[in-house]
mmCIF file of C-alpha atoms and ligand atoms in Angstrom:
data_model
loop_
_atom_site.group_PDB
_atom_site.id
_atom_site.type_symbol
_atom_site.label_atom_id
_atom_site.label_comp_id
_atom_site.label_asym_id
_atom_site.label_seq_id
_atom_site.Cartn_x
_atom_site.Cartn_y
_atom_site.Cartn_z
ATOM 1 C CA UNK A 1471 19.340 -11.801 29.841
ATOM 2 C CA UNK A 1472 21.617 -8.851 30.319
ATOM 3 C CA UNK A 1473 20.003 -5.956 33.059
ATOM 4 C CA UNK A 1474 20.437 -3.679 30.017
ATOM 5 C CA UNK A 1475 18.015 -5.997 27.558
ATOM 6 C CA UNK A 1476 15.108 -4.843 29.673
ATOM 7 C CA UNK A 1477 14.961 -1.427 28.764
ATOM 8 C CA UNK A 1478 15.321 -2.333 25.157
ATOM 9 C CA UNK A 1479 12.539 -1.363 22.972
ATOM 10 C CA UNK A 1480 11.617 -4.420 21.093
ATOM 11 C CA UNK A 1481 9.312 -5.135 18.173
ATOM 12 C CA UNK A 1482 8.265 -7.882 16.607
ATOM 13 C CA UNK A 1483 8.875 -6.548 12.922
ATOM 14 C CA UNK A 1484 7.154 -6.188 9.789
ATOM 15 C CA UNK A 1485 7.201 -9.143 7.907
ATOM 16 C CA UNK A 1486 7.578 -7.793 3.730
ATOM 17 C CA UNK A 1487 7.294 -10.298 1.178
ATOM 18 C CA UNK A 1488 10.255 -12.601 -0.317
ATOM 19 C CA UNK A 1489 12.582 -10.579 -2.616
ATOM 20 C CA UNK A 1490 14.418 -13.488 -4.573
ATOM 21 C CA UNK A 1491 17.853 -13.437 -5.659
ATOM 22 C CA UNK A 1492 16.868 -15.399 -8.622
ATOM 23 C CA UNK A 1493 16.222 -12.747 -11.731
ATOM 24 C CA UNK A 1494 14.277 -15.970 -13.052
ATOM 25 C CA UNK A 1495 11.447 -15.917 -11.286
ATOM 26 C CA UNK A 1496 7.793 -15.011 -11.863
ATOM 27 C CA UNK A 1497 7.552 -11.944 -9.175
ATOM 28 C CA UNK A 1498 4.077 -11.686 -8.161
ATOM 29 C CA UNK A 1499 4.526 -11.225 -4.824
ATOM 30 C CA UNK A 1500 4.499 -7.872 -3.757
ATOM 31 C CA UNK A 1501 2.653 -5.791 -5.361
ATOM 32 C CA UNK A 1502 5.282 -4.134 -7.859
ATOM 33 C CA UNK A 1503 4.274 -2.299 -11.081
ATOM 34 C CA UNK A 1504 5.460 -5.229 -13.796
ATOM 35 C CA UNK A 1505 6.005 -1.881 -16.255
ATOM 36 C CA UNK A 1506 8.600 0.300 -16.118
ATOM 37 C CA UNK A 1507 8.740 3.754 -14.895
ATOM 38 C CA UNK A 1508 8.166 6.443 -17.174
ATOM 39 C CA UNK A 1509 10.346 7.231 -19.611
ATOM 40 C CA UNK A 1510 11.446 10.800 -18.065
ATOM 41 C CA UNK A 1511 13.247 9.018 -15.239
ATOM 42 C CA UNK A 1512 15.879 6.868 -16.986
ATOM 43 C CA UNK A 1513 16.910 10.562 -18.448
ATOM 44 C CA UNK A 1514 17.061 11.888 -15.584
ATOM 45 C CA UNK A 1515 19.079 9.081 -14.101
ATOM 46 C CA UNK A 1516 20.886 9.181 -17.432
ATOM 47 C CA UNK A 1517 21.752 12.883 -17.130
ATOM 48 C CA UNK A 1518 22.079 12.953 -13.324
ATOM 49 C CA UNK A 1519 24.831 15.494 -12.180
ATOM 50 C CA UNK A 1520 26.905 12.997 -9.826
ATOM 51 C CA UNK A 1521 28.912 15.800 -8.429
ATOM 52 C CA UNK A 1522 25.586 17.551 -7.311
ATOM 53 C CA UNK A 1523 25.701 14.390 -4.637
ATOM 54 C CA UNK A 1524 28.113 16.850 -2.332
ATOM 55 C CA UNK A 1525 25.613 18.835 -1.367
ATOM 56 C CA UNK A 1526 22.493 17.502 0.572
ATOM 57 C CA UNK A 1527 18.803 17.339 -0.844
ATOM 58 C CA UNK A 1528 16.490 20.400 -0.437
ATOM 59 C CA UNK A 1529 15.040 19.374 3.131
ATOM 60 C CA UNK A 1530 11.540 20.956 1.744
ATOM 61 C CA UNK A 1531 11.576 18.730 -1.083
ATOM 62 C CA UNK A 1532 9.899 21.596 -2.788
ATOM 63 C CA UNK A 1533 10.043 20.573 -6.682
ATOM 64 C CA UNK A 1534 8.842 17.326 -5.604
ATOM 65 C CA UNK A 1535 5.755 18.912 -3.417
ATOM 66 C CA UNK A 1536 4.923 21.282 -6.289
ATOM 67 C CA UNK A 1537 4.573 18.464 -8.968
ATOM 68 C CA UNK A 1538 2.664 16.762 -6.582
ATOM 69 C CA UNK A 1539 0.524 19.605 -5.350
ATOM 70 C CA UNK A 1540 -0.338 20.203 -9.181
ATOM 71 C CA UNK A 1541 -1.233 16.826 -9.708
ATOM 72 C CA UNK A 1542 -3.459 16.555 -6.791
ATOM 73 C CA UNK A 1543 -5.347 20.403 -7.510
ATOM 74 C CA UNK A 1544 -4.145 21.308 -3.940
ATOM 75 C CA UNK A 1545 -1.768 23.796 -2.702
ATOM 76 C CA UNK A 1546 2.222 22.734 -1.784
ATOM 77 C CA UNK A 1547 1.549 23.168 1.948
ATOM 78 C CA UNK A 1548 -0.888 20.676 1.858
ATOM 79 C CA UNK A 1549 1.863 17.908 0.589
ATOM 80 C CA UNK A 1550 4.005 15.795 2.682
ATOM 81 C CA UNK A 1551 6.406 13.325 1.218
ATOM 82 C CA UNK A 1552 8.264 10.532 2.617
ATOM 83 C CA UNK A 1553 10.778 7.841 1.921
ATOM 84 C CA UNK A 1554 7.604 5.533 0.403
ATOM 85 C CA UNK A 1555 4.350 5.502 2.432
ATOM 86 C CA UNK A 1556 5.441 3.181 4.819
ATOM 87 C CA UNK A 1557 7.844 5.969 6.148
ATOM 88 C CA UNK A 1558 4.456 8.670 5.831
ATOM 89 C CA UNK A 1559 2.212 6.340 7.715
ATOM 90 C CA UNK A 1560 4.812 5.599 10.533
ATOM 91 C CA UNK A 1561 5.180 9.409 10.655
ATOM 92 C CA UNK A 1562 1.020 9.932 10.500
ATOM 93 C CA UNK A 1563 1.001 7.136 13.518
ATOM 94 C CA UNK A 1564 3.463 9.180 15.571
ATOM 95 C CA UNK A 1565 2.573 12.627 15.025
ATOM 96 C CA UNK A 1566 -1.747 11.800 15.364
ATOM 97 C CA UNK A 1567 -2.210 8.709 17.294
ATOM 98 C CA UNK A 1568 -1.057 9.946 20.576
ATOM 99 C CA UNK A 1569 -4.282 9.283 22.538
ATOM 100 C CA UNK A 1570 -5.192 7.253 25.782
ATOM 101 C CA UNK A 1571 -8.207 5.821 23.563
ATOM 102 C CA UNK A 1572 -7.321 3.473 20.913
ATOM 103 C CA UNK A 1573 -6.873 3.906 17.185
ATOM 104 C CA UNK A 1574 -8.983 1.394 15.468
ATOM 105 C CA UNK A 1575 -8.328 -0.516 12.219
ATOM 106 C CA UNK A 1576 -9.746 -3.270 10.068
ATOM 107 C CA UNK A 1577 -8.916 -7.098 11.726
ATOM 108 C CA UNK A 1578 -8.056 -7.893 7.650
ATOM 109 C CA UNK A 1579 -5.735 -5.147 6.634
ATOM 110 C CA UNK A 1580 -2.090 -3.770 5.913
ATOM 111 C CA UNK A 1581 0.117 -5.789 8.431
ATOM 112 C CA UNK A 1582 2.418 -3.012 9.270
ATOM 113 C CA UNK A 1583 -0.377 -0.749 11.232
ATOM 114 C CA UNK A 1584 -0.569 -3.118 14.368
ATOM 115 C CA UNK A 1585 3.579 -3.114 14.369
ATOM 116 C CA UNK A 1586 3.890 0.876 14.511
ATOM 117 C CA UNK A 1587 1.231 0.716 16.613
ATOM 118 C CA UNK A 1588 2.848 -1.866 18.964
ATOM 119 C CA UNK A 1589 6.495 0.284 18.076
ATOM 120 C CA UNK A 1590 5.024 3.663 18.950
ATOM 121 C CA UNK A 1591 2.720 2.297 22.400
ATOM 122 C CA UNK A 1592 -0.311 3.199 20.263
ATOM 123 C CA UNK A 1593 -3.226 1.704 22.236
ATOM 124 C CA UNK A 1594 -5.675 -0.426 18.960
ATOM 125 C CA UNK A 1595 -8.192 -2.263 18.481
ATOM 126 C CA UNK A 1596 -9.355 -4.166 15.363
ATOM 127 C CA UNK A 1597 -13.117 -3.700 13.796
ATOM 128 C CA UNK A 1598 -13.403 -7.322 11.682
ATOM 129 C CA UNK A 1599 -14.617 -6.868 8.382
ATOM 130 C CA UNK A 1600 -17.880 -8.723 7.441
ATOM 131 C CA UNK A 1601 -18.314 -12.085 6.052
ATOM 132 C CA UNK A 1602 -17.402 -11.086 2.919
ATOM 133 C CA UNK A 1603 -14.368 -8.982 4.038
ATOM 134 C CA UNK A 1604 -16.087 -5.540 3.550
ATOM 135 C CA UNK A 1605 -15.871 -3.066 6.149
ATOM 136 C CA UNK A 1606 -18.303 -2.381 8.453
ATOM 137 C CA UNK A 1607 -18.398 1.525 8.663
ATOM 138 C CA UNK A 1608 -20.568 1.590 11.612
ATOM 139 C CA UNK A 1609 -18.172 -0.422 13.629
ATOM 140 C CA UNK A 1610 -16.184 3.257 13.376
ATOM 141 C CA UNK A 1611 -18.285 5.181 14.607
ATOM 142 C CA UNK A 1612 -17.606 6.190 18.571
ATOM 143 C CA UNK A 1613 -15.183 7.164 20.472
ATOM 144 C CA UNK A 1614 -11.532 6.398 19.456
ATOM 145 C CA UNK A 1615 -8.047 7.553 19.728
ATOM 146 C CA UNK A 1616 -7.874 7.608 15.632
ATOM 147 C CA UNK A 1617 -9.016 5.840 12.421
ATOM 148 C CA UNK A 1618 -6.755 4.295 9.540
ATOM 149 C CA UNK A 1619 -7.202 1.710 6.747
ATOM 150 C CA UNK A 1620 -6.640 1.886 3.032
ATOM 151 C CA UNK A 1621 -8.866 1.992 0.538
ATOM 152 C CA UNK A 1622 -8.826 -0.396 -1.596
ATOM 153 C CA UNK A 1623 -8.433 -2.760 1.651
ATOM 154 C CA UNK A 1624 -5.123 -4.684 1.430
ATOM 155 C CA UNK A 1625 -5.180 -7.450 0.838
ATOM 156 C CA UNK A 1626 -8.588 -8.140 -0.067
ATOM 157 C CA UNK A 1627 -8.798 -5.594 -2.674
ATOM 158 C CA UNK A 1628 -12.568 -4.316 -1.792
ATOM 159 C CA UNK A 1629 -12.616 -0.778 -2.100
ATOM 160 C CA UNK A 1630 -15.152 1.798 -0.523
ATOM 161 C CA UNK A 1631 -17.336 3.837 -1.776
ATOM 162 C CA UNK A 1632 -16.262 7.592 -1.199
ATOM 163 C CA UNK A 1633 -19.498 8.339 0.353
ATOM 164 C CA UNK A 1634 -18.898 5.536 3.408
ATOM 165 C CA UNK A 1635 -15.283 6.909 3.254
ATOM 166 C CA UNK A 1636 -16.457 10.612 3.833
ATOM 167 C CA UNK A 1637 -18.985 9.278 6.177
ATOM 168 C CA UNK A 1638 -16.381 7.445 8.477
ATOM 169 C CA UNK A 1639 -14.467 10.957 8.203
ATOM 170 C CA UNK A 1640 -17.366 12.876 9.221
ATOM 171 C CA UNK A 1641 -18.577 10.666 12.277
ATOM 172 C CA UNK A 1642 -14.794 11.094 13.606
ATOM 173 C CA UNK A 1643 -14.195 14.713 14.010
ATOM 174 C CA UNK A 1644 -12.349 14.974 17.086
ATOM 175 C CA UNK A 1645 -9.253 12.612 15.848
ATOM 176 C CA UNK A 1646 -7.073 12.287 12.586
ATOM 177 C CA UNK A 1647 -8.351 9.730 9.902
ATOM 178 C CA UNK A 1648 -5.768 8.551 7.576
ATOM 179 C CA UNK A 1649 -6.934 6.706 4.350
ATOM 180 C CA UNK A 1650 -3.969 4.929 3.359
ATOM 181 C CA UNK A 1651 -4.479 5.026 -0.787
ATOM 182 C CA UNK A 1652 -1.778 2.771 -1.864
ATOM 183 C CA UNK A 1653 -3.939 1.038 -4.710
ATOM 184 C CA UNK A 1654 -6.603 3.815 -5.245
ATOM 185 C CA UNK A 1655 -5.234 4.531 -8.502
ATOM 186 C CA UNK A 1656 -6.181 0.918 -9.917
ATOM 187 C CA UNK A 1657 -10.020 1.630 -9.697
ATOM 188 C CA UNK A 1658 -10.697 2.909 -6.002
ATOM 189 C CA UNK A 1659 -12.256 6.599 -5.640
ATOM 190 C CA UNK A 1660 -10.195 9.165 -3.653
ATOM 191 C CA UNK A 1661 -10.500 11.030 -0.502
ATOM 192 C CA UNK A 1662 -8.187 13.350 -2.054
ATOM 193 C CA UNK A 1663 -11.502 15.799 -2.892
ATOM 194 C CA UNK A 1664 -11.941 15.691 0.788
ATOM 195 C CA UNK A 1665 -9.285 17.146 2.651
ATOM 196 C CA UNK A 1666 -10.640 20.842 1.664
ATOM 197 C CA UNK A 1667 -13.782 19.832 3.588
ATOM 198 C CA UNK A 1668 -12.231 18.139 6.943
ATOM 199 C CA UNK A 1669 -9.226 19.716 8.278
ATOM 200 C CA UNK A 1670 -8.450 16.180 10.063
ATOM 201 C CA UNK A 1671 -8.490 13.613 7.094
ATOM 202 C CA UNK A 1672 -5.316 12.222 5.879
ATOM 203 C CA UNK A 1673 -4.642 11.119 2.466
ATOM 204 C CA UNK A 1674 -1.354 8.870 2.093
ATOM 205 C CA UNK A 1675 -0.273 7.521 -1.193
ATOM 206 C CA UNK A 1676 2.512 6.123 -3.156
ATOM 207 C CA UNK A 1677 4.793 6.020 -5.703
ATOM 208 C CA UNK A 1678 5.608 2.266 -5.055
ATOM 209 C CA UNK A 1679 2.381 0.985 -6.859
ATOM 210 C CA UNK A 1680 0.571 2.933 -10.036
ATOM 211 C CA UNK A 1681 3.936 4.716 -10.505
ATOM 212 C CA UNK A 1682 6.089 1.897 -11.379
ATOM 213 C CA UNK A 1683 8.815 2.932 -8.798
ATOM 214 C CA UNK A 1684 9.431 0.482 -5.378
ATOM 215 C CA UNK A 1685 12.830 0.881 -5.527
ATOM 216 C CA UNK A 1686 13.152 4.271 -5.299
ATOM 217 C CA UNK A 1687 10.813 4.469 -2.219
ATOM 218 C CA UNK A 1688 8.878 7.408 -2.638
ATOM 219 C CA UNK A 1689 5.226 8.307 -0.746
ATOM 220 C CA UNK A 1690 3.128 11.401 0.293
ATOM 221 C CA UNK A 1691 0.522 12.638 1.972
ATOM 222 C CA UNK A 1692 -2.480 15.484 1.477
ATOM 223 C CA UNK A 1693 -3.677 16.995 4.240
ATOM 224 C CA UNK A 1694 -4.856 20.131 5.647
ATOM 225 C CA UNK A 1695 -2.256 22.988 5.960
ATOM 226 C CA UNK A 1696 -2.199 22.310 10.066
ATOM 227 C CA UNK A 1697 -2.346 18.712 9.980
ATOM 228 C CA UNK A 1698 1.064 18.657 7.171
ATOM 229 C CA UNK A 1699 2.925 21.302 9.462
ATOM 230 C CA UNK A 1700 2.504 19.031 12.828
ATOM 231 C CA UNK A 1701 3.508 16.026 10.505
ATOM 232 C CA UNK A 1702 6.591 18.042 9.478
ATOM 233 C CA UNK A 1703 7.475 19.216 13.069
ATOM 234 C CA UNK A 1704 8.015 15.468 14.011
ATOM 235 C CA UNK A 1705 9.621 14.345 10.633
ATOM 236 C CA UNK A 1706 12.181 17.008 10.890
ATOM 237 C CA UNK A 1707 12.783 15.954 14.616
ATOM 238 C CA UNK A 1708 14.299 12.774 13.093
ATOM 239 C CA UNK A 1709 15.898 13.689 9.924
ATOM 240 C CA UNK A 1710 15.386 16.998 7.914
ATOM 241 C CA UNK A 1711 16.913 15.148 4.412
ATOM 242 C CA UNK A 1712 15.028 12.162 4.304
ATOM 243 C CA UNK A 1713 14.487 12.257 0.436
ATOM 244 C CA UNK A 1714 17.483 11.773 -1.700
ATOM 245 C CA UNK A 1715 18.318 14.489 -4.622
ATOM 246 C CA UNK A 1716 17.810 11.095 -7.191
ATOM 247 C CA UNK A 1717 14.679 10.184 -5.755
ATOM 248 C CA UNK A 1718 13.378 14.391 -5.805
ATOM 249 C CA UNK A 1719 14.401 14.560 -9.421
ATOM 250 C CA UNK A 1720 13.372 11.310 -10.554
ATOM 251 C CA UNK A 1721 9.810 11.561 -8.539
ATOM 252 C CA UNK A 1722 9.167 14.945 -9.861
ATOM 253 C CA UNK A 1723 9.596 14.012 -13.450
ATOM 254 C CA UNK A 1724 7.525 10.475 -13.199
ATOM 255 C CA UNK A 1725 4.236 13.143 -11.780
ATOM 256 C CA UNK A 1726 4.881 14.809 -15.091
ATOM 257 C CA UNK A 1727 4.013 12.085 -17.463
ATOM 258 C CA UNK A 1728 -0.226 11.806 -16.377
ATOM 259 C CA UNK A 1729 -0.434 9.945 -19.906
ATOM 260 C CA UNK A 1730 2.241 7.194 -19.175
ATOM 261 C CA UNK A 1731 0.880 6.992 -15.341
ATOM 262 C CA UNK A 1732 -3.079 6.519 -17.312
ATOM 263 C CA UNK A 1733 -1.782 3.936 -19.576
ATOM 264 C CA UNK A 1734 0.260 1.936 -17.556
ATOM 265 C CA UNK A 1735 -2.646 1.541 -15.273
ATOM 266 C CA UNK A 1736 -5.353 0.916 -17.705
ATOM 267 C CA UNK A 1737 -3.066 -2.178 -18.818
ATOM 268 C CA UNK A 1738 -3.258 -3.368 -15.097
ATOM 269 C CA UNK A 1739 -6.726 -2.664 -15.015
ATOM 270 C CA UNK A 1740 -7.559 -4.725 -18.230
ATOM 271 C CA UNK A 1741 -4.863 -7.049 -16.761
ATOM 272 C CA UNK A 1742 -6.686 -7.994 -13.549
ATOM 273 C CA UNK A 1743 -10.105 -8.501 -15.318
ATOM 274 C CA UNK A 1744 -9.345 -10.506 -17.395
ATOM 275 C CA UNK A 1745 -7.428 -12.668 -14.478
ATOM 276 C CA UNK A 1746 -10.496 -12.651 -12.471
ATOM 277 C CA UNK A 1747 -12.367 -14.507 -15.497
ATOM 278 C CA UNK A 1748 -9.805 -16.808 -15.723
ATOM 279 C CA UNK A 1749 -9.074 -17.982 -12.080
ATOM 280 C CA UNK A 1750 -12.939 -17.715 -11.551
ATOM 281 C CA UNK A 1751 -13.369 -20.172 -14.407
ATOM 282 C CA UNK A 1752 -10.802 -22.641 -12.870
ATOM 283 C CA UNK A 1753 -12.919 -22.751 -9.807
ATOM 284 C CA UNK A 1754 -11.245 -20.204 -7.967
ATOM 285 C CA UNK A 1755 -13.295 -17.662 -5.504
ATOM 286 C CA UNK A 1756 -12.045 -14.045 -6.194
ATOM 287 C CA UNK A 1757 -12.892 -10.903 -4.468
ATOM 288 C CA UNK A 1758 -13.826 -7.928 -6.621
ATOM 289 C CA UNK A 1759 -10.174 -6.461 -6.263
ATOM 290 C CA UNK A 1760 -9.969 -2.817 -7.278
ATOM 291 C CA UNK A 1761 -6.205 -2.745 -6.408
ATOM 292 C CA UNK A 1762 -3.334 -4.040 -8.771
ATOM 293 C CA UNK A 1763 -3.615 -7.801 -6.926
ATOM 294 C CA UNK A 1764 -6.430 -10.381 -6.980
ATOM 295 C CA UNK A 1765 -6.963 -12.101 -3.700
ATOM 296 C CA UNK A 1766 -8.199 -15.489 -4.543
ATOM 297 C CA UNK A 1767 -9.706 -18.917 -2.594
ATOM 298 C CA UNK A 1768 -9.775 -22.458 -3.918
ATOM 299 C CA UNK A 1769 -12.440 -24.482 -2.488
ATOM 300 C CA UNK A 1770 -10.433 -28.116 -3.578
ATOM 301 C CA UNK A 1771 -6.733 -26.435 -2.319
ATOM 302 C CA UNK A 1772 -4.911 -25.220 0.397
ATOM 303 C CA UNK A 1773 -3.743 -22.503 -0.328
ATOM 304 C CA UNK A 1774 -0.417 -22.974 1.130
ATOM 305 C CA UNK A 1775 0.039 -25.877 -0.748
ATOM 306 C CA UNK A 1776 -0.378 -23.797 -4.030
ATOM 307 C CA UNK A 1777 1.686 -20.749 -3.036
ATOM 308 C CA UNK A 1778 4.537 -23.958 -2.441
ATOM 309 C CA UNK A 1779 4.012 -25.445 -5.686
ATOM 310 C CA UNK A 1780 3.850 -22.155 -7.504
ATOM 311 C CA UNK A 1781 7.254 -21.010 -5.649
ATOM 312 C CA UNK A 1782 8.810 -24.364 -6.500
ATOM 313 C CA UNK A 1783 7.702 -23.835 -10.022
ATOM 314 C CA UNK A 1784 9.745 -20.200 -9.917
ATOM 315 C CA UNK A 1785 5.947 -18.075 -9.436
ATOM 316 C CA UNK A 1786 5.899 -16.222 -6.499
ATOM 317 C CA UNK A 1787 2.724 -14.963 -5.282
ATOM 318 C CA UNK A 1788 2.227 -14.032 -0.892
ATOM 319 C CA UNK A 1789 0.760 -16.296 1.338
ATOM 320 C CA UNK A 1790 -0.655 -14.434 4.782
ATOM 321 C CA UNK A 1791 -1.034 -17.421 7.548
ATOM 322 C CA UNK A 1792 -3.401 -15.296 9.643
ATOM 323 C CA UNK A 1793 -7.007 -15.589 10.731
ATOM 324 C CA UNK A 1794 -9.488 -15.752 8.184
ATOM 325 C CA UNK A 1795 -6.794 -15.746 5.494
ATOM 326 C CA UNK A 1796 -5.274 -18.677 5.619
ATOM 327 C CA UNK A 1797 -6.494 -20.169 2.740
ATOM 328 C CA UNK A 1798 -6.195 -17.475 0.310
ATOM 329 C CA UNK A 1799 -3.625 -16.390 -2.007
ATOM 330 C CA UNK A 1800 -2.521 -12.666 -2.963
ATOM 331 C CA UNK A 1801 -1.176 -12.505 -6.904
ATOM 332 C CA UNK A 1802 0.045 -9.219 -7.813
ATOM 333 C CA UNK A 1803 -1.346 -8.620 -11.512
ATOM 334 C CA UNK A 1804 1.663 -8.960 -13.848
ATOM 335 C CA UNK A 1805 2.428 -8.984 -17.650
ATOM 336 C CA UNK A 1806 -0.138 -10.386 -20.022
ATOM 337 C CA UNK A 1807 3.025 -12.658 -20.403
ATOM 338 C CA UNK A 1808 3.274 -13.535 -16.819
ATOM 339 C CA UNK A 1809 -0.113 -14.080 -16.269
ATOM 340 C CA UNK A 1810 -0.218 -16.740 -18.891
ATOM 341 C CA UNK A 1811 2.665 -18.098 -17.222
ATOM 342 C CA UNK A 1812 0.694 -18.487 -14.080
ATOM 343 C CA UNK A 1813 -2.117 -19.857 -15.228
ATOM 344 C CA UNK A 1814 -1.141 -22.945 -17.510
ATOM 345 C CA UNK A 1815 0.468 -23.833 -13.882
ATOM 346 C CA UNK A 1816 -2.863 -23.411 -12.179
ATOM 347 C CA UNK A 1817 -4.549 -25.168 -15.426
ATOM 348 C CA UNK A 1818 -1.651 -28.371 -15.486
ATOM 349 C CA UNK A 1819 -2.061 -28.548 -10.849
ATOM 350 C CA UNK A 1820 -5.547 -28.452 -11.063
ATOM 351 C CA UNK A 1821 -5.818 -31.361 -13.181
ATOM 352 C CA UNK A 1822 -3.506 -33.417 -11.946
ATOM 353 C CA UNK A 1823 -4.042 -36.547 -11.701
ATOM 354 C CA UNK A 1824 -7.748 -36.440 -13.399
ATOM 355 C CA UNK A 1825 -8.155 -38.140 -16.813
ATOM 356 C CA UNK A 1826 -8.910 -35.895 -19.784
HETATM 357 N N1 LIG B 2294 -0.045 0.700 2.419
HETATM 358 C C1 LIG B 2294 -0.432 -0.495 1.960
HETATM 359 C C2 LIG B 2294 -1.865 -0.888 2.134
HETATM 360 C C3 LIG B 2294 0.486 -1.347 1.327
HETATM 361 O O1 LIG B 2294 0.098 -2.549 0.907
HETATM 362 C C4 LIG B 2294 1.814 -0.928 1.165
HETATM 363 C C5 LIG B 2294 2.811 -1.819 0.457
HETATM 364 N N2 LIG B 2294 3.459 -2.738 1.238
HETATM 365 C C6 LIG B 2294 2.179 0.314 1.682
HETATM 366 C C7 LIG B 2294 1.228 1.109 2.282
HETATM 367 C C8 LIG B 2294 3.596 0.811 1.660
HETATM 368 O O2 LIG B 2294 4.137 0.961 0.407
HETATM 369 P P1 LIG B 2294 5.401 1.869 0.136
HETATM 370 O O3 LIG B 2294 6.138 2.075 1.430
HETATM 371 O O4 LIG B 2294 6.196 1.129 -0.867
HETATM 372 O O5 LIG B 2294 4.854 3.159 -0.393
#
């Protein structure tokens, strides 16, 4: 090893799911929105004024933060946006969670918060969830260098009520809590009526999920006035234009269309129940997901095995090899169409090899 590979800051990255090169394949891997943005984008993309790319972006993303501010009934100052919450959160981790104590988390939760915290020397330690992957909100109580972890929980899918989510808030008043929304949208309730009440809570959401729009990597977060300024100190400290002028326009339009965003979701609502019936009915243990995935246990198969066979059979759905998890399965909710897909696979490997 070279002398100069010891002062190199190293990571062990964040591992995101499998994005195939085959178009042919059953995505259900990642948690995309199987619908398509709303229709106001593809004329804005349609329209889009190439030449405008000489000049950069508006570094306040101000049309973006307005829509947004609108949408969530609070004022522009109290918005923060990001290139998708993943690029928020990091931000939230290194602007808040700068304490000797640790920052504590769920043991079952969104991957990426023990990798920033490992990235950014964030001292953490995990709270497990109970038995039956809920979490504990007592176990958050005390002293701590900062709380995060999203409601619904990722990737079980159990949500919170708002009351333990305010109470978690409330018992931590000398630190930042950030609850990471990503799925909220899909059935969770929101902190979002909070942040007028507790100057130190942290709402992050995206436009990756409910809003049909992954690829265009949008997120934000509500906040007090203070805690957004802070958060905008440091994110201008790396780069002032981190939203592109497509992604303003085209994220200020989709916040727009409420009735698109409300349909959309009600179809991935009705989409999900109907799922859990199913996979219950074919013997498979399913938590009461209130995010746009199901999170499902087979008591006769690995579930490795079945995340291999479903791959070879073009379905992709994610398979976590950690603690606790191993043997479960995370299937985004599709299409009616790709649902049914999924399941007379399920149906015909289930059944192998017994007579009918
Ligand atoms: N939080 C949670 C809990 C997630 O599952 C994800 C999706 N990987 C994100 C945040 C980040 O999503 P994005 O960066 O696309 O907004």
């Amino acid at each position: 090893m070279g002398a100069w590979e010891e002062n190199v800051r190293r990571v062990t990255p964040y591992t995101p799911g499998e994005q195939p090169r085959r178009q042919d394949v059953i995505k259900l891997n990642t948690n995309e929105n199987p619908y398509p943005p709303a229709p106001g984008v593809r004329r804005i993309l349609e329209g889009f004024d190439t030449d405008s790319l000489r000049l950069y972006p508006d570094p306040a993303a101000a049309s973006l933060k307005d829509a947004l501010a609108e949408a969530c009934g609070v004022k522009p100052e109290q918005v923060f946006v990001g290139v998708g919450s993943d690029d928020v959160l990091a931000m939230a981790f290194l602007t808040f969670f700068n304490s000797e104590k640790p920052i504590v988390f769920p043991d079952i939760t969104y991957s990426f918060y023990p990798v920033w915290a490992e990235e950014f020397r964030i001292p953490y330690e995990v709270r497990s969830l109970d038995g039956e992957f809920h979490v504990v909100k007592e176990d958050y109580y005390g002293e701590n260098g900062g709380v995060i972890f999203p409601n619904p929980n990722a990737p079980t899918g159990l949500a919170m009520d708002l009351e333990d989510v305010e109470d978690i808030v409330r018992r931590n008043p000398d630190v930042v809590v950030i609850v990471d929304e990503a799925y909220v949208d899909f059935g969770a309730e929101s902190a979002l009526p909070l942040v007028e009440k507790y100057e130190n809570l942290l709402v992050v959401q995206t436009f990756s999920k409910s809003r049909s729009m992954a690829g265009m990597r949008i997120g934000y977060a509500v906040g007090s006035p203070k805690l957004i300024r802070y958060l905008e100190d440091v994110k201008y400290s790396f780069n002032s234009y981190t939203m592109s002028r497509l992604a303003l326009e085209c994220g200020t339009e989709a916040v727009k269309d409420r009735a698109y965003f409300e349909e959309t979701v009600s179809r991935i609502v009705q989409t999900r129940e109907s799922a859990k019936k199913i996979l219950r009915d074919m013997g498979f243990l399913c938590t009461d997901s209130m995010a746009n995935f199901l999170f499902v246990t087979h008591p006769e198969h690995r579930a490795e095995e079945l995340f291999l066979a479903l791959k070879d059979a073009g379905i992709f759905v994610r398979y976590f090899s950690s603690p606790r998890i191993d043997n479960y399965l995370r299937i985004t909710v599709g299409t009616d169409a790709q649902m049914e897909a999924l399941y007379r696979f399920l149906e015909r490997y289930l059944n192998r090899g017994k007579s009918v």
